């Protein structure tokens, strides 16, 4: 998902306009996060700093509070750029104190290894010295005896002492080794003191890094909350299509569930616009793109048109040759609700300009489940109805002045119905009716019709993307929305 911040003509200072897209540019120690917006499907908002190949980016913001979100001047295209300043997660890799800390860690590891080796050696030699201590005490006792009675048995006593001295002679190199070890221990002690001093100097820096981590986590949460506030906006642009797959006939529909739980990326595929009852369920978009790994659901009735939608675990479709809407539970495989859409035209009475029994178009957006159709009472012009997704009852309807047969396709975004001027050749979105204000306007948003025949175009509010069926090609369009945060 991406988001651009844009400002309308001379907005009040408290009005911040945001588009749904995130691009990051980073200076040496801080990251400037520019929220710019155009919604890319299957992307997740994250803070992923990457340093630019050139020099640091000039600071756009005051540094007194580097964790605030600011807006700056307009860019050459009239867009306002919102900037977030945050330390880079990888800043420690280049920081001098980080290199110093790594050197200290190496020193500590070397000291630990040396002390461990010294400990093993001194432990075994200590036992030997203890044995020698006992023998020295015995020698001392004999000397005392000789001194007291040197006139008797002197030769025998001196012979015994020579033998003991010969036994004690190996103690001399041991004591010399201890002398060397004592010097080594003294050096270890000095190095350990130096390490302690340097670690003390780095203690504040380590505490700062902990604070940086907490602030970065808080910033990510704030950015996500900000993006949640950007759920709705006004359509200002549609990207070139991305072809996901080429399969099926000229007409059909495919979709994902906007209310699916996290991790559920199943794709539903319905080929054709009438006399078909089989719905394919693919485990993921990847399976849909790369394999024939799918489960087939058989509907109790064939569908009509390409205006189906999967919403909160159920498939909603128009029963063939009727104005009946059916809610089919995909988990249990049974119809959980059906209801007639009173006065709605059907059986190619008020279809889109391409035909195909497209009289009733079901769709979903941030506001819920919708039905777009036409009635004789409204002279064949489009009627928009918000449905209760449980009972299928109409909660409210709006009548428009746009003929249904003149519309190429239509889709809902944030309570506004957008209508294309055709389905083949050069195509654009040119009419918008807002159910929030019950007003309409003519607009001019190009729509690339890559394969020259659009028979399905629906918006998914979770992915913020348009799903299209274009002459046997399943395509995706990213959308750019204009947001206003009061």
Short mmCIF file of C-alpha atoms in Angstrom, two decimals:
data_model
loop_
_atom_site.label_atom_id
_atom_site.label_comp_id
_atom_site.label_asym_id
_atom_site.label_seq_id
_atom_site.Cartn_x
_atom_site.Cartn_y
_atom_site.Cartn_z
CA UNK A 1 0.00 0.00 0.00
CA UNK A 2 1.33 3.45 -0.74
CA UNK A 3 0.09 6.91 0.30
CA UNK A 4 0.87 10.45 -0.95
CA UNK A 5 -0.04 13.57 0.91
CA UNK A 6 -1.74 16.09 -1.33
CA UNK A 7 -3.36 19.43 -0.65
CA UNK A 8 -6.31 20.95 -2.42
CA UNK A 9 -6.44 24.64 -3.40
CA UNK A 10 -5.57 26.80 -0.39
CA UNK A 11 -6.81 24.46 2.38
CA UNK A 12 -7.11 25.64 5.99
CA UNK A 13 -4.03 25.11 8.08
CA UNK A 14 -5.70 22.35 10.11
CA UNK A 15 -6.63 20.31 7.03
CA UNK A 16 -4.11 17.70 6.02
CA UNK A 17 -4.63 15.79 2.80
CA UNK A 18 -3.11 12.39 2.46
CA UNK A 19 -2.86 9.86 -0.33
CA UNK A 20 -2.54 6.16 0.42
CA UNK A 21 1.24 5.27 -0.23
CA UNK A 22 4.58 5.38 1.66
CA UNK A 23 8.00 6.14 0.25
CA UNK A 24 11.06 6.53 2.49
CA UNK A 25 14.25 8.48 1.91
CA UNK A 26 16.91 8.51 4.58
CA UNK A 27 19.72 10.81 5.58
CA UNK A 28 22.81 9.74 7.52
CA UNK A 29 21.17 9.40 10.96
CA UNK A 30 17.49 10.18 10.39
CA UNK A 31 14.81 8.90 8.05
CA UNK A 32 12.39 11.19 6.22
CA UNK A 33 9.18 9.22 5.60
CA UNK A 34 7.16 10.86 2.85
CA UNK A 35 3.53 9.76 2.80
CA UNK A 36 2.47 10.21 -0.84
CA UNK A 37 -0.53 7.69 -1.80
CA UNK A 38 -1.53 5.32 -4.43
CA UNK A 39 -2.69 2.00 -3.10
CA UNK A 40 -0.66 -1.02 -4.16
CA UNK A 41 -2.39 -4.32 -3.42
CA UNK A 42 -0.91 -6.96 -1.14
CA UNK A 43 1.51 -4.50 0.45
CA UNK A 44 1.78 -3.97 4.19
CA UNK A 45 2.63 -0.65 5.83
CA UNK A 46 6.09 -0.84 7.38
CA UNK A 47 9.08 1.37 8.16
CA UNK A 48 11.87 -0.01 5.97
CA UNK A 49 14.69 2.56 5.78
CA UNK A 50 17.11 2.33 2.90
CA UNK A 51 19.93 4.83 2.65
CA UNK A 52 20.13 6.68 -0.67
CA UNK A 53 23.25 6.24 -2.78
CA UNK A 54 23.95 9.95 -2.70
CA UNK A 55 24.56 12.33 0.15
CA UNK A 56 22.20 13.03 3.04
CA UNK A 57 18.82 14.54 2.31
CA UNK A 58 18.52 18.17 3.45
CA UNK A 59 16.46 18.45 6.61
CA UNK A 60 12.93 19.70 5.99
CA UNK A 61 11.81 19.84 9.61
CA UNK A 62 12.84 21.30 12.95
CA UNK A 63 14.85 18.86 15.04
CA UNK A 64 13.38 19.76 18.46
CA UNK A 65 11.01 16.77 18.28
CA UNK A 66 12.28 14.39 15.58
CA UNK A 67 9.42 11.93 16.10
CA UNK A 68 6.54 14.15 15.01
CA UNK A 69 4.69 14.03 11.71
CA UNK A 70 4.90 17.32 9.83
CA UNK A 71 3.57 18.72 6.58
CA UNK A 72 5.78 20.89 4.39
CA UNK A 73 5.40 22.99 1.26
CA UNK A 74 3.77 21.76 -1.90
CA UNK A 75 5.81 19.92 -4.50
CA UNK A 76 5.92 21.02 -8.19
CA UNK A 77 2.72 19.03 -8.82
CA UNK A 78 0.87 20.79 -6.02
CA UNK A 79 1.11 17.96 -3.52
CA UNK A 80 1.93 18.53 0.13
CA UNK A 81 4.56 16.18 1.54
CA UNK A 82 4.15 14.82 5.06
CA UNK A 83 7.53 14.04 6.60
CA UNK A 84 8.39 11.81 9.55
CA UNK A 85 11.88 11.97 11.01
CA UNK A 86 13.17 8.90 12.82
CA UNK A 87 16.58 7.36 13.48
CA UNK A 88 17.43 4.59 11.06
CA UNK A 89 17.20 1.05 12.45
CA UNK A 90 20.61 0.27 10.94
CA UNK A 91 22.27 3.49 12.12
CA UNK A 92 24.32 1.50 14.67
CA UNK A 93 26.15 -0.34 11.91
CA UNK A 94 27.98 2.85 10.98
CA UNK A 95 28.15 4.51 14.40
CA UNK A 96 31.66 4.94 15.89
CA UNK A 97 30.42 3.92 19.31
CA UNK A 98 29.01 0.74 17.84
CA UNK A 99 32.43 -0.16 16.41
CA UNK A 100 33.99 0.64 19.78
CA UNK A 101 31.49 -1.64 21.48
CA UNK A 102 32.30 -4.48 19.10
CA UNK A 103 36.03 -4.07 19.86
CA UNK A 104 35.26 -4.18 23.57
CA UNK A 105 33.23 -7.34 23.14
CA UNK A 106 36.18 -8.92 21.32
CA UNK A 107 38.48 -7.94 24.19
CA UNK A 108 36.11 -9.39 26.76
CA UNK A 109 35.91 -12.65 24.82
CA UNK A 110 39.72 -12.86 24.63
CA UNK A 111 40.01 -12.15 28.35
CA UNK A 112 37.42 -14.80 29.15
CA UNK A 113 39.28 -17.41 27.10
CA UNK A 114 42.64 -16.58 28.67
CA UNK A 115 41.28 -16.59 32.22
CA UNK A 116 39.55 -19.92 31.62
CA UNK A 117 42.82 -21.48 30.44
CA UNK A 118 44.68 -20.00 33.39
CA UNK A 119 42.08 -21.34 35.80
CA UNK A 120 42.43 -24.88 34.47
CA UNK A 121 46.22 -24.77 34.75
CA UNK A 122 46.35 -23.27 38.24
CA UNK A 123 43.78 -25.70 39.57
CA UNK A 124 45.96 -28.74 38.80
CA UNK A 125 49.16 -27.02 39.96
CA UNK A 126 47.52 -25.93 43.19
CA UNK A 127 47.04 -29.55 44.18
CA UNK A 128 50.74 -30.19 43.54
CA UNK A 129 51.75 -27.18 45.66
CA UNK A 130 49.54 -28.35 48.51
CA UNK A 131 51.35 -31.68 48.49
CA UNK A 132 54.72 -29.90 48.51
CA UNK A 133 53.58 -27.74 51.42
CA UNK A 134 53.10 -30.85 53.54
CA UNK A 135 56.57 -32.12 52.64
CA UNK A 136 58.14 -28.73 53.43
CA UNK A 137 56.61 -28.81 56.87
CA UNK A 138 58.11 -32.28 57.40
CA UNK A 139 61.55 -31.02 56.26
CA UNK A 140 61.29 -28.09 58.63
CA UNK A 141 60.52 -30.45 61.49
CA UNK A 142 63.59 -32.58 60.71
CA UNK A 143 65.83 -29.52 60.58
CA UNK A 144 64.62 -28.60 64.03
CA UNK A 145 65.47 -32.09 65.25
CA UNK A 146 68.96 -31.88 63.72
CA UNK A 147 69.49 -28.50 65.29
CA UNK A 148 68.54 -29.78 68.73
CA UNK A 149 70.59 -33.02 68.57
CA UNK A 150 73.11 -32.52 65.81
CA UNK A 151 75.69 -34.71 67.53
CA UNK A 152 73.66 -37.92 66.99
CA UNK A 153 72.67 -39.54 63.75
CA UNK A 154 73.76 -36.47 61.79
CA UNK A 155 74.80 -38.32 58.66
CA UNK A 156 71.55 -40.21 58.54
CA UNK A 157 69.46 -37.03 59.03
CA UNK A 158 71.31 -35.13 56.27
CA UNK A 159 70.88 -38.06 53.90
CA UNK A 160 67.14 -38.00 54.52
CA UNK A 161 67.01 -34.22 53.92
CA UNK A 162 68.88 -34.53 50.63
CA UNK A 163 66.33 -37.03 49.46
CA UNK A 164 63.47 -34.71 50.43
CA UNK A 165 65.11 -31.76 48.74
CA UNK A 166 65.38 -33.81 45.57
CA UNK A 167 61.64 -34.42 45.81
CA UNK A 168 60.97 -30.70 46.30
CA UNK A 169 63.17 -29.60 43.39
CA UNK A 170 60.25 -29.86 40.81
CA UNK A 171 58.45 -27.18 42.82
CA UNK A 172 60.91 -24.53 41.58
CA UNK A 173 59.57 -24.32 37.96
CA UNK A 174 56.03 -24.39 39.33
CA UNK A 175 56.73 -21.37 41.47
CA UNK A 176 58.35 -19.62 38.51
CA UNK A 177 55.22 -20.38 36.47
CA UNK A 178 53.12 -18.86 39.24
CA UNK A 179 55.29 -15.74 39.09
CA UNK A 180 54.60 -15.45 35.36
CA UNK A 181 50.90 -16.12 35.91
CA UNK A 182 50.80 -13.43 38.57
CA UNK A 183 52.11 -10.93 36.02
CA UNK A 184 49.52 -12.14 33.51
CA UNK A 185 46.74 -11.77 36.06
CA UNK A 186 47.94 -8.24 36.81
CA UNK A 187 47.74 -7.38 33.10
CA UNK A 188 44.28 -8.95 32.89
CA UNK A 189 43.20 -6.82 35.81
CA UNK A 190 44.42 -3.63 34.11
CA UNK A 191 42.64 -4.52 30.84
CA UNK A 192 39.48 -5.39 32.73
CA UNK A 193 39.56 -1.98 34.40
CA UNK A 194 39.93 -0.32 31.00
CA UNK A 195 37.03 -2.33 29.62
CA UNK A 196 34.89 -1.40 32.62
CA UNK A 197 35.61 2.30 32.08
CA UNK A 198 34.78 2.11 28.36
CA UNK A 199 31.62 0.13 29.04
CA UNK A 200 30.58 2.76 31.56
CA UNK A 201 31.08 5.41 28.90
CA UNK A 202 28.89 3.42 26.51
CA UNK A 203 26.15 2.77 29.05
CA UNK A 204 24.30 5.98 28.26
CA UNK A 205 24.55 5.20 24.53
CA UNK A 206 23.02 1.75 25.06
CA UNK A 207 20.19 3.32 27.04
CA UNK A 208 19.66 5.75 24.17
CA UNK A 209 19.37 2.82 21.74
CA UNK A 210 16.68 1.26 23.92
CA UNK A 211 14.81 4.55 23.83
CA UNK A 212 15.22 4.68 20.04
CA UNK A 213 13.69 1.20 19.73
CA UNK A 214 10.70 2.19 21.87
CA UNK A 215 10.16 5.35 19.86
CA UNK A 216 10.43 3.49 16.58
CA UNK A 217 7.81 0.98 17.74
CA UNK A 218 5.55 3.83 18.80
CA UNK A 219 6.06 5.54 15.44
CA UNK A 220 5.07 2.40 13.54
CA UNK A 221 1.85 2.17 15.57
CA UNK A 222 1.10 5.83 14.93
CA UNK A 223 1.69 5.44 11.20
CA UNK A 224 -0.61 2.42 11.10
CA UNK A 225 -3.29 4.35 12.98
CA UNK A 226 -2.81 7.18 10.52
CA UNK A 227 -3.27 4.81 7.58
CA UNK A 228 -6.43 3.42 9.18
CA UNK A 229 -7.79 6.94 9.20
CA UNK A 230 -7.06 7.11 5.49
CA UNK A 231 -9.50 4.31 4.70
CA UNK A 232 -11.72 6.60 2.67
CA UNK A 233 -11.03 9.26 0.11
CA UNK A 234 -11.90 10.61 -3.28
CA UNK A 235 -10.64 8.82 -6.39
CA UNK A 236 -8.09 10.89 -8.28
CA UNK A 237 -6.14 8.34 -10.31
CA UNK A 238 -5.98 4.76 -11.57
CA UNK A 239 -2.72 3.04 -12.44
CA UNK A 240 -1.93 0.94 -15.48
CA UNK A 241 -3.29 -2.60 -15.11
CA UNK A 242 -1.21 -5.51 -13.85
CA UNK A 243 -2.13 -8.76 -15.60
CA UNK A 244 -2.43 -11.48 -12.97
CA UNK A 245 -3.59 -14.32 -15.19
CA UNK A 246 -4.95 -15.10 -18.65
CA UNK A 247 -7.73 -17.66 -18.53
CA UNK A 248 -11.41 -18.29 -19.20
CA UNK A 249 -13.78 -16.76 -21.70
CA UNK A 250 -14.27 -13.16 -22.72
CA UNK A 251 -16.57 -12.50 -19.75
CA UNK A 252 -16.29 -13.36 -16.07
CA UNK A 253 -15.41 -12.18 -12.59
CA UNK A 254 -12.79 -12.84 -9.93
CA UNK A 255 -12.38 -11.47 -6.43
CA UNK A 256 -11.09 -11.78 -2.87
CA UNK A 257 -13.03 -11.25 0.36
CA UNK A 258 -12.46 -7.73 1.78
CA UNK A 259 -13.51 -8.97 5.23
CA UNK A 260 -11.37 -12.11 5.23
CA UNK A 261 -9.29 -12.60 8.40
CA UNK A 262 -5.54 -11.85 8.30
CA UNK A 263 -3.66 -14.46 6.29
CA UNK A 264 -6.72 -15.49 4.29
CA UNK A 265 -5.86 -14.63 0.67
CA UNK A 266 -8.24 -16.98 -1.12
CA UNK A 267 -9.32 -16.06 -4.63
CA UNK A 268 -12.71 -16.84 -6.19
CA UNK A 269 -13.10 -17.23 -9.93
CA UNK A 270 -16.37 -17.31 -11.95
CA UNK A 271 -16.08 -17.79 -15.71
CA UNK A 272 -18.90 -16.56 -17.97
CA UNK A 273 -22.01 -14.47 -17.32
CA UNK A 274 -24.86 -17.02 -17.45
CA UNK A 275 -25.72 -20.74 -17.34
CA UNK A 276 -22.80 -21.55 -15.07
CA UNK A 277 -22.96 -22.83 -11.50
CA UNK A 278 -19.33 -23.63 -10.67
CA UNK A 279 -17.18 -21.29 -8.60
CA UNK A 280 -13.47 -21.98 -8.21
CA UNK A 281 -11.75 -21.28 -4.91
CA UNK A 282 -7.96 -20.91 -4.98
CA UNK A 283 -6.01 -21.06 -1.67
CA UNK A 284 -4.03 -17.91 -2.47
CA UNK A 285 -3.24 -15.41 -5.18
CA UNK A 286 -0.04 -17.33 -5.90
CA UNK A 287 -2.02 -20.54 -6.47
CA UNK A 288 -4.38 -18.61 -8.72
CA UNK A 289 -1.47 -17.27 -10.76
CA UNK A 290 0.71 -20.36 -10.99
CA UNK A 291 -1.38 -23.51 -10.69
CA UNK A 292 -4.69 -25.26 -11.05
CA UNK A 293 -4.86 -25.99 -7.33
CA UNK A 294 -8.49 -25.08 -6.59
CA UNK A 295 -11.69 -26.29 -4.95
CA UNK A 296 -14.94 -26.17 -6.93
CA UNK A 297 -18.25 -25.02 -5.41
CA UNK A 298 -21.49 -25.92 -7.21
CA UNK A 299 -24.18 -23.29 -6.78
CA UNK A 300 -27.85 -24.32 -6.53
CA UNK A 301 -28.72 -21.83 -9.30
CA UNK A 302 -26.77 -20.35 -12.22
CA UNK A 303 -25.73 -16.74 -11.89
CA UNK A 304 -26.53 -13.79 -14.11
CA UNK A 305 -23.99 -11.22 -15.28
CA UNK A 306 -20.56 -10.60 -13.75
CA UNK A 307 -21.64 -8.56 -10.72
CA UNK A 308 -20.91 -11.14 -8.04
CA UNK A 309 -19.06 -10.35 -4.81
CA UNK A 310 -17.58 -12.40 -1.96
CA UNK A 311 -18.20 -10.60 1.32
CA UNK A 312 -17.56 -11.86 4.87
CA UNK A 313 -17.37 -15.53 3.83
CA UNK A 314 -20.44 -15.57 1.55
CA UNK A 315 -20.94 -15.25 -2.19
CA UNK A 316 -23.64 -12.78 -3.24
CA UNK A 317 -24.99 -13.18 -6.78
CA UNK A 318 -27.97 -12.46 -8.97
CA UNK A 319 -29.98 -15.57 -9.85
CA UNK A 320 -30.19 -16.07 -13.61
CA UNK A 321 -33.27 -14.56 -15.32
CA UNK A 322 -34.61 -13.00 -12.14
CA UNK A 323 -34.18 -10.02 -9.83
CA UNK A 324 -33.43 -12.34 -6.90
CA UNK A 325 -30.27 -11.85 -4.88
CA UNK A 326 -28.80 -14.97 -3.28
CA UNK A 327 -26.41 -15.19 -0.35
CA UNK A 328 -24.47 -18.46 -0.59
CA UNK A 329 -22.40 -19.55 2.42
CA UNK A 330 -19.09 -20.76 1.01
CA UNK A 331 -18.21 -22.72 4.15
CA UNK A 332 -21.42 -24.72 4.52
CA UNK A 333 -22.24 -24.79 0.79
CA UNK A 334 -25.89 -23.77 1.26
CA UNK A 335 -28.05 -20.72 0.56
CA UNK A 336 -28.29 -18.73 3.78
CA UNK A 337 -30.58 -15.98 2.45
CA UNK A 338 -32.36 -14.87 -0.74
CA UNK A 339 -34.47 -11.82 -1.51
CA UNK A 340 -36.01 -10.15 -4.51
CA UNK A 341 -34.73 -6.71 -5.44
CA UNK A 342 -38.08 -5.04 -6.06
CA UNK A 343 -38.54 -3.20 -9.35
CA UNK A 344 -35.00 -3.95 -10.50
CA UNK A 345 -34.68 -4.68 -14.20
CA UNK A 346 -33.30 -8.08 -15.19
CA UNK A 347 -32.78 -10.44 -18.13
CA UNK A 348 -30.95 -7.78 -20.21
CA UNK A 349 -33.53 -5.08 -19.54
CA UNK A 350 -31.15 -2.54 -18.00
CA UNK A 351 -27.70 -3.95 -18.55
CA UNK A 352 -24.34 -2.23 -18.91
CA UNK A 353 -23.46 -1.13 -22.43
CA UNK A 354 -21.62 -4.43 -23.10
CA UNK A 355 -24.76 -6.52 -22.38
CA UNK A 356 -24.18 -9.89 -20.77
CA UNK A 357 -27.20 -9.94 -18.40
CA UNK A 358 -25.40 -7.31 -16.32
CA UNK A 359 -28.61 -5.76 -14.98
CA UNK A 360 -27.78 -6.15 -11.28
CA UNK A 361 -24.25 -5.43 -10.08
CA UNK A 362 -23.36 -6.33 -6.48
CA UNK A 363 -20.28 -4.76 -4.92
CA UNK A 364 -18.64 -3.86 -1.62
CA UNK A 365 -16.66 -0.94 -0.27
CA UNK A 366 -15.68 0.51 3.12
CA UNK A 367 -19.36 1.19 3.88
CA UNK A 368 -20.75 -2.29 3.24
CA UNK A 369 -22.64 -4.25 0.59
CA UNK A 370 -24.23 -2.45 -2.38
CA UNK A 371 -26.53 -3.22 -5.31
CA UNK A 372 -26.38 -1.12 -8.48
CA UNK A 373 -29.26 -1.57 -10.92
CA UNK A 374 -31.98 0.37 -12.78
CA UNK A 375 -35.73 0.52 -12.53
CA UNK A 376 -38.61 1.46 -14.79
CA UNK A 377 -39.74 3.96 -12.13
CA UNK A 378 -36.39 5.76 -12.48
CA UNK A 379 -36.60 5.73 -16.30
CA UNK A 380 -33.81 3.16 -16.62
CA UNK A 381 -31.35 5.34 -14.71
CA UNK A 382 -29.01 3.88 -12.14
CA UNK A 383 -30.31 3.19 -8.63
CA UNK A 384 -27.87 2.60 -5.77
CA UNK A 385 -29.02 0.57 -2.74
CA UNK A 386 -27.15 -0.19 0.46
CA UNK A 387 -28.00 -3.74 1.59
CA UNK A 388 -28.00 -5.41 4.97
CA UNK A 389 -25.49 -8.22 4.41
CA UNK A 390 -27.37 -10.55 6.79
CA UNK A 391 -30.98 -10.10 5.69
CA UNK A 392 -30.36 -8.61 2.20
CA UNK A 393 -32.93 -5.93 3.04
CA UNK A 394 -32.42 -2.50 1.50
CA UNK A 395 -31.42 -0.03 4.21
CA UNK A 396 -31.38 3.00 1.92
CA UNK A 397 -31.50 3.83 -1.81
CA UNK A 398 -30.36 6.71 -4.01
CA UNK A 399 -31.59 7.47 -7.52
CA UNK A 400 -29.25 8.99 -10.10
CA UNK A 401 -29.68 10.66 -13.45
CA UNK A 402 -27.26 8.37 -15.30
CA UNK A 403 -28.75 5.81 -17.73
CA UNK A 404 -27.70 2.28 -16.85
CA UNK A 405 -27.37 1.23 -20.50
CA UNK A 406 -24.88 4.05 -21.14
CA UNK A 407 -22.51 2.90 -18.42
CA UNK A 408 -19.61 0.68 -19.36
CA UNK A 409 -18.93 -0.53 -15.78
CA UNK A 410 -19.18 0.92 -12.28
CA UNK A 411 -17.67 0.44 -8.82
CA UNK A 412 -18.07 1.89 -5.31
CA UNK A 413 -15.31 3.54 -3.27
CA UNK A 414 -16.11 5.14 0.09
CA UNK A 415 -19.79 5.52 -0.66
CA UNK A 416 -19.27 7.04 -4.12
CA UNK A 417 -20.31 5.26 -7.31
CA UNK A 418 -17.82 5.73 -10.18
CA UNK A 419 -19.01 5.03 -13.71
CA UNK A 420 -16.95 4.45 -16.88
CA UNK A 421 -17.94 5.85 -20.24
CA UNK A 422 -17.59 2.51 -22.03
CA UNK A 423 -16.09 -0.96 -22.00
CA UNK A 424 -13.90 -1.04 -25.13
CA UNK A 425 -11.27 1.19 -26.71
CA UNK A 426 -10.42 4.42 -24.92
CA UNK A 427 -12.04 4.25 -21.50
CA UNK A 428 -12.22 6.63 -18.57
CA UNK A 429 -14.13 7.15 -15.34
CA UNK A 430 -16.29 10.16 -16.06
CA UNK A 431 -19.26 10.18 -13.65
CA UNK A 432 -19.34 10.04 -9.83
CA UNK A 433 -22.35 9.98 -7.53
CA UNK A 434 -21.73 10.47 -3.80
CA UNK A 435 -24.22 8.80 -1.48
CA UNK A 436 -22.75 10.84 1.38
CA UNK A 437 -23.97 14.12 -0.12
CA UNK A 438 -26.51 12.81 -2.71
CA UNK A 439 -24.73 14.82 -5.38
CA UNK A 440 -23.01 13.95 -8.64
CA UNK A 441 -20.22 15.36 -10.76
CA UNK A 442 -18.52 14.70 -14.06
CA UNK A 443 -14.87 13.81 -13.78
CA UNK A 444 -12.08 12.70 -16.12
CA UNK A 445 -9.89 9.85 -14.83
CA UNK A 446 -8.21 7.76 -17.55
CA UNK A 447 -8.59 3.98 -17.32
CA UNK A 448 -6.21 1.88 -19.40
CA UNK A 449 -8.29 -0.73 -21.23
CA UNK A 450 -5.37 -2.95 -22.16
CA UNK A 451 -7.30 -5.83 -23.76
CA UNK A 452 -10.18 -3.77 -25.17
CA UNK A 453 -13.17 -5.37 -23.43
CA UNK A 454 -13.98 -4.80 -19.76
CA UNK A 455 -16.79 -6.97 -18.48
CA UNK A 456 -16.10 -6.63 -14.74
CA UNK A 457 -14.61 -3.88 -12.59
CA UNK A 458 -14.92 -3.97 -8.78
CA UNK A 459 -13.13 -2.30 -5.90
CA UNK A 460 -11.71 -4.22 -2.93
CA UNK A 461 -11.46 -1.96 0.14
CA UNK A 462 -8.99 -4.22 1.94
CA UNK A 463 -6.50 -4.22 -0.94
CA UNK A 464 -7.51 -0.75 -2.16
CA UNK A 465 -7.38 -2.01 -5.70
CA UNK A 466 -9.70 -2.54 -8.66
CA UNK A 467 -10.25 -6.10 -9.86
CA UNK A 468 -10.98 -6.34 -13.56
CA UNK A 469 -11.88 -9.00 -16.15
CA UNK A 470 -10.63 -7.76 -19.49
CA UNK A 471 -11.27 -9.99 -22.48
CA UNK A 472 -10.15 -13.21 -20.77
CA UNK A 473 -7.43 -11.52 -18.68
CA UNK A 474 -7.66 -11.06 -14.93
CA UNK A 475 -6.12 -7.69 -14.07
CA UNK A 476 -5.53 -5.41 -11.08
CA UNK A 477 -5.46 -1.61 -10.95
CA UNK A 478 -3.98 0.45 -8.13
CA UNK A 479 -6.02 3.49 -7.16
CA UNK A 480 -4.99 6.89 -5.82
CA UNK A 481 -7.33 8.42 -3.25
CA UNK A 482 -7.48 12.01 -2.03
CA UNK A 483 -7.95 12.12 1.75
CA UNK A 484 -8.83 14.97 4.07
CA UNK A 485 -8.08 14.62 7.78
CA UNK A 486 -9.76 17.22 9.96
#
